[in-house]
Amino acid sequence: MTATEQLMKRLPNDIGGLPAEPIQRVEHELEPWEKRCHALADVLDFHKIINTEEKRRGVEALGSEMVGELSYYERWLAAFANILFQKGILTPGELARKMAEVEARFAEEAADRKPCP
């Protein structure tokens, strides 16, 4: 099978059977942002904005390079953003403005924290 044929038959997150290092199964506590991402997925699904199948297709649409570079929840967020853009629910400009607002708020809160002696 040629590389092109293989790409056509395999989705970016379909890595079963490919050579790779052994999977390191490590239980870990989710970071707060990961918990919020999971909650966002539940809310989007509950309100019938993005369902599980759309999320899966959204992750696959990121392509193998992005899937390989992003963490599990980063893939979800990128997929959510792209789907919301496609549906006209959110624009890239709106997302950028909100991200800048959150970044400024975080910087302000960090500046207010005083170092411990």
Short mmCIF file of C-alpha atoms in Angstrom, two decimals:
data_model
loop_
_atom_site.label_atom_id
_atom_site.label_comp_id
_atom_site.label_asym_id
_atom_site.label_seq_id
_atom_site.Cartn_x
_atom_site.Cartn_y
_atom_site.Cartn_z
CA MET A 1 0.00 0.00 0.00
CA THR A 2 1.37 3.40 -0.95
CA ALA A 3 1.67 6.24 1.57
CA THR A 4 -1.20 8.04 -0.16
CA GLU A 5 -3.41 4.96 0.01
CA GLN A 6 -2.57 4.57 3.67
CA LEU A 7 -3.46 8.21 4.38
CA MET A 8 -6.76 7.78 2.58
CA LYS A 9 -7.62 4.67 4.60
CA ARG A 10 -6.43 5.89 8.00
CA LEU A 11 -7.82 8.84 9.90
CA PRO A 12 -5.27 11.04 11.74
CA ASN A 13 -6.06 9.58 15.15
CA ASP A 14 -6.13 5.97 13.89
CA ILE A 15 -2.68 4.86 14.99
CA GLY A 16 -3.45 1.24 15.86
CA GLY A 17 -0.84 -1.16 14.52
CA LEU A 18 1.69 1.54 13.66
CA PRO A 19 5.18 1.29 15.14
CA ALA A 20 5.43 3.29 18.35
CA GLU A 21 6.79 3.29 21.85
CA PRO A 22 4.77 1.35 24.43
CA ILE A 23 1.86 3.30 25.85
CA GLN A 24 2.64 4.71 29.27
CA ARG A 25 -0.60 4.39 31.19
CA VAL A 26 -0.39 6.84 34.05
CA GLU A 27 -3.36 7.92 36.12
CA HIS A 28 -3.23 11.62 36.81
CA GLU A 29 -5.46 14.29 38.19
CA LEU A 30 -6.94 16.44 35.45
CA GLU A 31 -5.78 20.03 35.36
CA PRO A 32 -8.51 22.62 36.07
CA TRP A 33 -8.57 23.69 32.40
CA GLU A 34 -9.00 20.04 31.33
CA LYS A 35 -11.97 19.66 33.69
CA ARG A 36 -13.49 22.84 32.22
CA CYS A 37 -12.93 21.51 28.71
CA HIS A 38 -14.74 18.29 29.61
CA ALA A 39 -17.58 20.30 31.16
CA LEU A 40 -17.75 22.43 28.00
CA ALA A 41 -18.12 19.28 25.91
CA ASP A 42 -21.02 18.17 28.13
CA VAL A 43 -22.72 21.58 27.88
CA LEU A 44 -22.31 21.75 24.10
CA ASP A 45 -23.78 18.27 23.80
CA PHE A 46 -26.62 18.94 26.28
CA HIS A 47 -27.67 22.03 24.33
CA LYS A 48 -27.34 20.11 21.04
CA ILE A 49 -24.68 22.48 19.72
CA ILE A 50 -21.89 19.91 19.19
CA ASN A 51 -22.46 16.21 19.67
CA THR A 52 -19.93 13.44 20.25
CA GLU A 53 -19.83 12.46 16.57
CA GLU A 54 -19.19 16.05 15.48
CA LYS A 55 -16.41 16.32 18.07
CA ARG A 56 -14.80 13.11 16.77
CA ARG A 57 -14.99 14.34 13.17
CA GLY A 58 -13.68 17.74 14.29
CA VAL A 59 -10.62 16.13 15.86
CA GLU A 60 -10.03 14.01 12.75
CA ALA A 61 -10.30 17.14 10.58
CA LEU A 62 -7.35 18.66 12.43
CA GLY A 63 -5.03 16.39 10.46
CA SER A 64 -2.34 14.02 11.63
CA GLU A 65 0.28 16.70 12.29
CA MET A 66 -1.93 18.68 14.69
CA VAL A 67 -3.32 15.52 16.28
CA GLY A 68 0.27 14.44 16.94
CA GLU A 69 1.26 17.80 18.45
CA LEU A 70 -1.76 18.60 20.63
CA SER A 71 -2.73 16.99 23.90
CA TYR A 72 -6.05 15.16 24.23
CA TYR A 73 -8.01 18.14 25.51
CA GLU A 74 -6.19 20.62 23.27
CA ARG A 75 -7.56 18.61 20.32
CA TRP A 76 -11.07 18.92 21.74
CA LEU A 77 -10.73 22.70 22.10
CA ALA A 78 -9.39 23.15 18.58
CA ALA A 79 -12.19 20.97 17.20
CA PHE A 80 -14.85 22.87 19.18
CA ALA A 81 -13.56 26.21 17.89
CA ASN A 82 -13.52 25.04 14.27
CA ILE A 83 -17.02 23.57 14.52
CA LEU A 84 -18.39 26.73 16.15
CA PHE A 85 -16.75 28.81 13.39
CA GLN A 86 -18.29 26.58 10.70
CA LYS A 87 -21.74 26.84 12.30
CA GLY A 88 -21.46 30.63 12.54
CA ILE A 89 -21.92 30.55 16.31
CA LEU A 90 -18.49 32.06 17.01
CA THR A 91 -16.03 34.02 14.91
CA PRO A 92 -12.24 33.85 15.14
CA GLY A 93 -12.24 37.55 16.11
CA GLU A 94 -14.65 36.95 18.99
CA LEU A 95 -12.54 34.07 20.23
CA ALA A 96 -9.34 36.13 19.95
CA ARG A 97 -10.88 39.03 21.91
CA LYS A 98 -12.07 36.71 24.67
CA MET A 99 -8.68 34.99 24.86
CA ALA A 100 -6.95 38.39 25.18
CA GLU A 101 -9.41 39.35 27.94
CA VAL A 102 -8.71 36.16 29.87
CA GLU A 103 -4.95 36.54 29.37
CA ALA A 104 -5.07 40.12 30.71
CA ARG A 105 -7.15 39.04 33.70
CA PHE A 106 -4.68 36.22 34.45
CA ALA A 107 -1.71 38.62 34.20
CA GLU A 108 -3.46 41.06 36.52
CA GLU A 109 -4.19 38.35 39.08
CA ALA A 110 -0.59 37.11 38.90
CA ALA A 111 0.70 40.66 39.50
CA ASP A 112 -1.57 41.00 42.56
CA ARG A 113 -0.15 37.87 44.14
CA LYS A 114 2.64 38.64 46.52
CA PRO A 115 5.58 36.27 46.84
CA CYS A 116 5.79 34.37 50.10
CA PRO A 117 8.74 35.40 52.32
#
